[in-house]
PDB file of C-alpha atoms in Angstrom:
ATOM      1  CA  ALA Z 287     -39.013  80.895 224.434  1.00 74.00           C
ATOM      2  CA  ALA Z 288     -39.025  84.243 222.656  1.00 71.00           C
ATOM      3  CA  THR Z 289     -35.313  84.133 221.797  1.00 77.00           C
ATOM      4  CA  PRO Z 290     -35.646  81.799 218.779  1.00 74.00           C
ATOM      5  CA  SER Z 291     -38.365  84.017 217.360  1.00 84.00           C
ATOM      6  CA  SER Z 292     -36.952  87.449 218.169  1.00 85.00           C
ATOM      7  CA  GLY Z 293     -36.098  88.408 214.600  1.00 90.00           C
ATOM      8  CA  TYR Z 294     -39.090  86.796 212.936  1.00 94.00           C
ATOM      9  CA  VAL Z 295     -42.295  87.572 214.839  1.00 94.00           C
ATOM     10  CA  SER Z 296     -44.227  90.716 215.653  1.00 93.00           C
ATOM     11  CA  PRO Z 297     -44.354  92.130 219.180  1.00 92.00           C
ATOM     12  CA  LEU Z 298     -47.856  90.681 219.605  1.00 94.00           C
ATOM     13  CA  GLY Z 299     -46.610  87.269 218.449  1.00 94.00           C
ATOM     14  CA  SER Z 300     -43.810  87.511 221.009  1.00 93.00           C
ATOM     15  CA  VAL Z 301     -46.313  88.231 223.780  1.00 93.00           C
ATOM     16  CA  VAL Z 302     -48.428  85.223 222.763  1.00 95.00           C
ATOM     17  CA  ILE Z 303     -45.329  83.007 222.615  1.00 95.00           C
ATOM     18  CA  GLY Z 304     -44.149  84.279 226.024  1.00 94.00           C
ATOM     19  CA  LEU Z 305     -47.523  83.760 227.704  1.00 95.00           C
ATOM     20  CA  GLY Z 306     -47.827  80.276 226.245  1.00 95.00           C
ATOM     21  CA  ALA Z 307     -44.277  79.430 227.320  1.00 94.00           C
ATOM     22  CA  GLY Z 308     -44.922  80.629 230.858  1.00 94.00           C
ATOM     23  CA  MET Z 309     -47.994  78.458 231.203  1.00 95.00           C
ATOM     24  CA  LEU Z 310     -46.371  75.445 229.524  1.00 94.00           C
ATOM     25  CA  CYS Z 311     -43.172  75.640 231.586  1.00 92.00           C
ATOM     26  CA  TYR Z 312     -45.170  76.027 234.803  1.00 91.00           C
ATOM     27  CA  PHE Z 313     -47.341  73.023 233.947  1.00 90.00           C
ATOM     28  CA  VAL Z 314     -44.371  70.835 233.000  1.00 89.00           C
ATOM     29  CA  ASP Z 315     -42.406  71.878 236.081  1.00 88.00           C
ATOM     30  CA  HIS Z 316     -45.218  71.507 238.605  1.00 83.00           C
ATOM     31  CA  ARG Z 317     -47.197  68.638 237.156  1.00 79.00           C
ATOM     32  CA  MET Z 318     -45.204  66.457 234.791  1.00 78.00           C
ATOM     33  CA  LYS Z 319     -41.681  66.762 236.221  1.00 76.00           C
ATOM     34  CA  GLU Z 320     -42.585  65.204 239.543  1.00 74.00           C
ATOM     35  CA  LYS Z 321     -44.266  62.219 237.911  1.00 76.00           C
ATOM     36  CA  LEU Z 322     -41.788  61.589 235.088  1.00 76.00           C
ATOM     37  CA  CYS Z 323     -38.529  62.382 236.854  1.00 74.00           C
ATOM     38  CA  ASN Z 324     -39.397  60.333 239.922  1.00 73.00           C
ATOM     39  CA  GLN Z 325     -40.608  57.443 237.761  1.00 78.00           C
ATOM     40  CA  TRP Z 326     -37.446  57.443 235.626  1.00 77.00           C
ATOM     41  CA  GLY Z 327     -35.033  58.283 238.487  1.00 74.00           C
ATOM     42  CA  ILE Z 328     -33.896  61.590 236.960  1.00 76.00           C
ATOM     43  CA  ASP Z 329     -32.712  64.475 239.141  1.00 75.00           C
ATOM     44  CA  ASP Z 330     -33.607  67.924 237.795  1.00 78.00           C
ATOM     45  CA  VAL Z 331     -33.657  69.956 240.980  1.00 78.00           C
ATOM     46  CA  VAL Z 332     -33.292  73.305 239.208  1.00 83.00           C
ATOM     47  CA  SER Z 333     -35.924  72.552 236.530  1.00 84.00           C
ATOM     48  CA  VAL Z 334     -33.541  72.747 233.573  1.00 86.00           C
ATOM     49  CA  PHE Z 335     -35.718  70.714 231.224  1.00 85.00           C
ATOM     50  CA  PRO Z 336     -39.120  72.197 232.141  1.00 86.00           C
ATOM     51  CA  VAL Z 337     -37.810  75.739 231.713  1.00 88.00           C
ATOM     52  CA  HIS Z 338     -35.137  75.643 229.019  1.00 90.00           C
ATOM     53  CA  GLY Z 339     -36.133  72.451 227.230  1.00 91.00           C
ATOM     54  CA  MET Z 340     -39.867  72.985 227.011  1.00 92.00           C
ATOM     55  CA  GLY Z 341     -39.561  76.762 226.650  1.00 93.00           C
ATOM     56  CA  GLY Z 342     -37.123  76.315 223.763  1.00 93.00           C
ATOM     57  CA  ILE Z 343     -39.248  73.670 222.070  1.00 95.00           C
ATOM     58  CA  TRP Z 344     -42.343  75.853 222.372  1.00 95.00           C
ATOM     59  CA  GLY Z 345     -40.550  78.972 221.120  1.00 95.00           C
ATOM     60  CA  THR Z 346     -38.998  77.175 218.178  1.00 95.00           C
ATOM     61  CA  ILE Z 347     -42.285  75.667 216.990  1.00 96.00           C
ATOM     62  CA  MET Z 348     -44.219  78.889 217.611  1.00 96.00           C
ATOM     63  CA  THR Z 349     -41.692  80.765 215.477  1.00 95.00           C
ATOM     64  CA  GLY Z 350     -43.080  78.723 212.602  1.00 96.00           C
ATOM     65  CA  VAL Z 351     -46.598  79.767 213.551  1.00 97.00           C
ATOM     66  CA  PHE Z 352     -46.064  83.493 214.208  1.00 96.00           C
ATOM     67  CA  ALA Z 353     -43.261  84.411 211.754  1.00 96.00           C
ATOM     68  CA  VAL Z 354     -44.171  87.398 209.576  1.00 96.00           C
ATOM     69  CA  LYS Z 355     -42.455  88.303 206.328  1.00 96.00           C
ATOM     70  CA  SER Z 356     -42.177  92.002 207.208  1.00 94.00           C
ATOM     71  CA  MET Z 357     -40.097  91.158 210.301  1.00 92.00           C
ATOM     72  CA  GLY Z 358     -37.719  88.385 209.251  1.00 90.00           C
ATOM     73  CA  GLY Z 359     -38.291  87.831 205.555  1.00 92.00           C
ATOM     74  CA  VAL Z 360     -40.227  84.579 205.921  1.00 95.00           C
ATOM     75  CA  SER Z 361     -43.947  83.945 206.401  1.00 96.00           C
ATOM     76  CA  GLY Z 362     -45.214  81.556 209.051  1.00 96.00           C
ATOM     77  CA  GLY Z 363     -48.532  79.909 209.726  1.00 96.00           C
ATOM     78  CA  VAL Z 364     -50.356  83.165 210.504  1.00 96.00           C
ATOM     79  CA  GLU Z 365     -49.595  84.273 206.921  1.00 96.00           C
ATOM     80  CA  GLY Z 366     -50.571  80.938 205.403  1.00 95.00           C
ATOM     81  CA  ASN Z 367     -47.171  79.182 205.305  1.00 96.00           C
ATOM     82  CA  TRP Z 368     -47.849  76.212 207.574  1.00 97.00           C
ATOM     83  CA  ASN Z 369     -44.882  74.445 205.976  1.00 97.00           C
ATOM     84  CA  LEU Z 370     -42.614  76.511 208.241  1.00 97.00           C
ATOM     85  CA  VAL Z 371     -44.293  74.953 211.306  1.00 97.00           C
ATOM     86  CA  GLY Z 372     -43.340  71.532 209.929  1.00 97.00           C
ATOM     87  CA  VAL Z 373     -39.760  72.653 209.299  1.00 97.00           C
ATOM     88  CA  GLN Z 374     -39.470  74.057 212.827  1.00 96.00           C
ATOM     89  CA  THR Z 375     -40.999  70.903 214.314  1.00 97.00           C
ATOM     90  CA  LEU Z 376     -38.593  68.715 212.352  1.00 98.00           C
ATOM     91  CA  GLY Z 377     -35.738  70.841 213.687  1.00 97.00           C
ATOM     92  CA  VAL Z 378     -36.965  70.240 217.241  1.00 97.00           C
ATOM     93  CA  VAL Z 379     -37.235  66.469 216.679  1.00 98.00           C
ATOM     94  CA  VAL Z 380     -33.747  66.229 215.151  1.00 98.00           C
ATOM     95  CA  THR Z 381     -32.289  68.328 217.972  1.00 96.00           C
ATOM     96  CA  CYS Z 382     -33.998  66.187 220.646  1.00 95.00           C
ATOM     97  CA  VAL Z 383     -32.762  62.939 219.074  1.00 97.00           C
ATOM     98  CA  TRP Z 384     -29.232  64.338 218.682  1.00 97.00           C
ATOM     99  CA  THR Z 385     -29.240  65.568 222.281  1.00 95.00           C
ATOM    100  CA  CYS Z 386     -30.511  62.275 223.709  1.00 93.00           C
ATOM    101  CA  ILE Z 387     -27.958  60.208 221.805  1.00 97.00           C
ATOM    102  CA  GLY Z 388     -25.102  62.573 222.641  1.00 97.00           C
ATOM    103  CA  THR Z 389     -26.068  62.747 226.308  1.00 93.00           C
ATOM    104  CA  ALA Z 390     -26.369  58.968 226.579  1.00 94.00           C
ATOM    105  CA  MET Z 391     -22.915  58.526 225.028  1.00 97.00           C
ATOM    106  CA  LEU Z 392     -21.350  61.105 227.355  1.00 96.00           C
ATOM    107  CA  CYS Z 393     -23.027  59.523 230.399  1.00 92.00           C
ATOM    108  CA  VAL Z 394     -21.666  56.085 229.485  1.00 95.00           C
ATOM    109  CA  ILE Z 395     -18.152  57.528 229.105  1.00 96.00           C
ATOM    110  CA  ALA Z 396     -18.387  59.546 232.329  1.00 94.00           C
ATOM    111  CA  GLN Z 397     -19.780  56.563 234.271  1.00 92.00           C
ATOM    112  CA  ALA Z 398     -16.846  54.441 233.080  1.00 94.00           C
ATOM    113  CA  ILE Z 399     -14.440  57.020 234.534  1.00 94.00           C
ATOM    114  CA  GLN Z 400     -16.245  57.879 237.771  1.00 89.00           C
ATOM    115  CA  PRO Z 401     -19.767  57.279 239.115  1.00 86.00           C
ATOM    116  CA  ILE Z 402     -22.096  60.054 238.021  1.00 82.00           C
ATOM    117  CA  ARG Z 403     -24.699  59.409 240.705  1.00 79.00           C
ATOM    118  CA  SER Z 404     -24.148  60.480 244.308  1.00 78.00           C
ATOM    119  CA  THR Z 405     -24.861  58.055 247.112  1.00 80.00           C
ATOM    120  CA  GLU Z 406     -28.041  58.525 249.138  1.00 82.00           C
ATOM    121  CA  GLN Z 407     -25.906  59.266 252.198  1.00 81.00           C
ATOM    122  CA  ASP Z 408     -24.052  62.050 250.376  1.00 76.00           C
ATOM    123  CA  GLU Z 409     -27.319  63.502 249.054  1.00 74.00           C
ATOM    124  CA  HIS Z 410     -28.826  63.470 252.543  1.00 77.00           C
ATOM    125  CA  LYS Z 411     -25.761  65.074 254.114  1.00 76.00           C
ATOM    126  CA  GLY Z 412     -25.495  67.651 251.329  1.00 73.00           C
ATOM    127  CA  LEU Z 413     -23.271  67.670 248.293  1.00 68.00           C
ATOM    128  CA  ASP Z 414     -21.611  70.929 249.304  1.00 67.00           C
ATOM    129  CA  THR Z 415     -19.895  69.200 252.216  1.00 65.00           C
ATOM    130  CA  ARG Z 416     -19.467  65.797 250.601  1.00 57.00           C
ATOM    131  CA  VAL Z 417     -18.353  66.496 247.053  1.00 59.00           C
ATOM    132  CA  HIS Z 418     -17.501  70.147 246.630  1.00 61.00           C
ATOM    133  CA  LEU Z 419     -15.456  70.338 249.835  1.00 63.00           C
ATOM    134  CA  LYS Z 420     -17.386  73.354 251.077  1.00 59.00           C
ATOM    135  CA  ARG Z 421     -18.496  73.949 254.617  1.00 58.00           C
ATOM    136  CA  LYS Z 422     -22.002  75.118 255.355  1.00 53.00           C
ATOM    137  CA  SER Z 423     -22.000  78.784 256.201  1.00 53.00           C
ATOM    138  CA  SER Z 424     -24.444  81.091 257.852  1.00 49.00           C
ATOM    139  CA  ARG Z 425     -24.677  84.855 257.795  1.00 50.00           C
ATOM    140  CA  ARG Z 426     -24.037  86.740 260.986  1.00 49.00           C
ATOM    141  CA  SER Z 427     -26.042  89.877 261.669  1.00 51.00           C
ATOM    142  CA  ASN Z 428     -23.014  91.952 260.629  1.00 50.00           C
ATOM    143  CA  GLY Z 429     -23.090  90.402 257.122  1.00 49.00           C
ATOM    144  CA  CYS Z 430     -19.947  88.286 257.551  1.00 48.00           C
ATOM    145  CA  SER Z 431     -20.178  84.571 256.926  1.00 46.00           C
ATOM    146  CA  GLN Z 432     -19.142  81.952 259.448  1.00 48.00           C
ATOM    147  CA  ASP Z 433     -18.422  78.284 258.829  1.00 49.00           C
ATOM    148  CA  VAL Z 434     -20.803  76.036 260.705  1.00 49.00           C
ATOM    149  CA  ASN Z 435     -21.323  72.294 260.919  1.00 49.00           C
ATOM    150  CA  ASP Z 436     -24.624  70.408 260.657  1.00 49.00           C
ATOM    151  CA  SER Z 437     -25.559  71.000 264.287  1.00 50.00           C
ATOM    152  CA  GLY Z 438     -25.203  74.759 263.823  1.00 50.00           C
ATOM    153  CA  ASP Z 439     -22.001  75.143 265.868  1.00 50.00           C
ATOM    154  CA  SER Z 440     -19.036  76.908 264.449  1.00 49.00           C
ATOM    155  CA  SER Z 441     -16.846  74.048 265.663  1.00 43.00           C
ATOM    156  CA  THR Z 442     -15.714  71.243 263.374  1.00 45.00           C
ATOM    157  CA  ASP Z 443     -16.014  67.598 264.188  1.00 40.00           C
ATOM    158  CA  ALA Z 444     -13.331  65.164 263.089  1.00 43.00           C
ATOM    159  CA  GLU Z 445     -15.809  62.619 261.755  1.00 44.00           C
ATOM    160  CA  GLU Z 446     -17.241  65.158 259.327  1.00 44.00           C
ATOM    161  CA  GLU Z 447     -13.772  66.254 258.230  1.00 43.00           C
ATOM    162  CA  ASP Z 448     -12.885  62.636 257.414  1.00 43.00           C
ATOM    163  CA  SER Z 449     -16.040  62.186 255.363  1.00 44.00           C
ATOM    164  CA  TYR Z 450     -15.114  64.623 252.598  1.00 43.00           C
ATOM    165  CA  VAL Z 451     -14.880  63.063 249.162  1.00 45.00           C
ATOM    166  CA  SER Z 452     -11.649  63.854 247.404  1.00 45.00           C
ATOM    167  CA  MET Z 453     -12.371  65.006 243.867  1.00 47.00           C
ATOM    168  CA  PRO Z 454      -9.690  65.164 241.166  1.00 51.00           C
ATOM    169  CA  GLY Z 455      -8.178  68.628 241.174  1.00 50.00           C
ATOM    170  CA  ALA Z 456      -9.905  69.678 244.413  1.00 47.00           C
ATOM    171  CA  ALA Z 457      -7.778  70.909 247.278  1.00 47.00           C
ATOM    172  CA  ASN Z 458      -8.491  69.294 250.627  1.00 44.00           C
ATOM    173  CA  ALA Z 459      -9.451  71.973 253.141  1.00 43.00           C
TER     174      ALA Z 459
END
């Protein structure tokens, strides 16, 4: 959140932006994501939107609020130029619209080539073994890794080997 503002706000403004971003991202990740993503069927298991999306939106708009002329050559809301907040907000809106349209177009193209959603069975089993052709591994006490199957044995079962999904360009192990 502080990256967009780094050349335009004072150190105190950066602290305020960072604290606000931390609280906002936490709230979005722990409160809103569960409700919205589940309702809309969106997977965001690593919280990309709550952290990078909301943090970036917050930081961009707050740059308009906390910009100081002595730092970056332009005054923000704290120096009476609330117009910059509007400009920053418009930039966020345009970027969000552009991103949504571009993402939707790319998803339609990708879906026409190959399904972009994993099956429930593959998700339950684990995408490492189903899609990425990786075996589960565990660490031994000596630090070396060992391939293991779902039951925890280091043996392989033929049924699991046959269930790998062959991806374009992936070597079958």
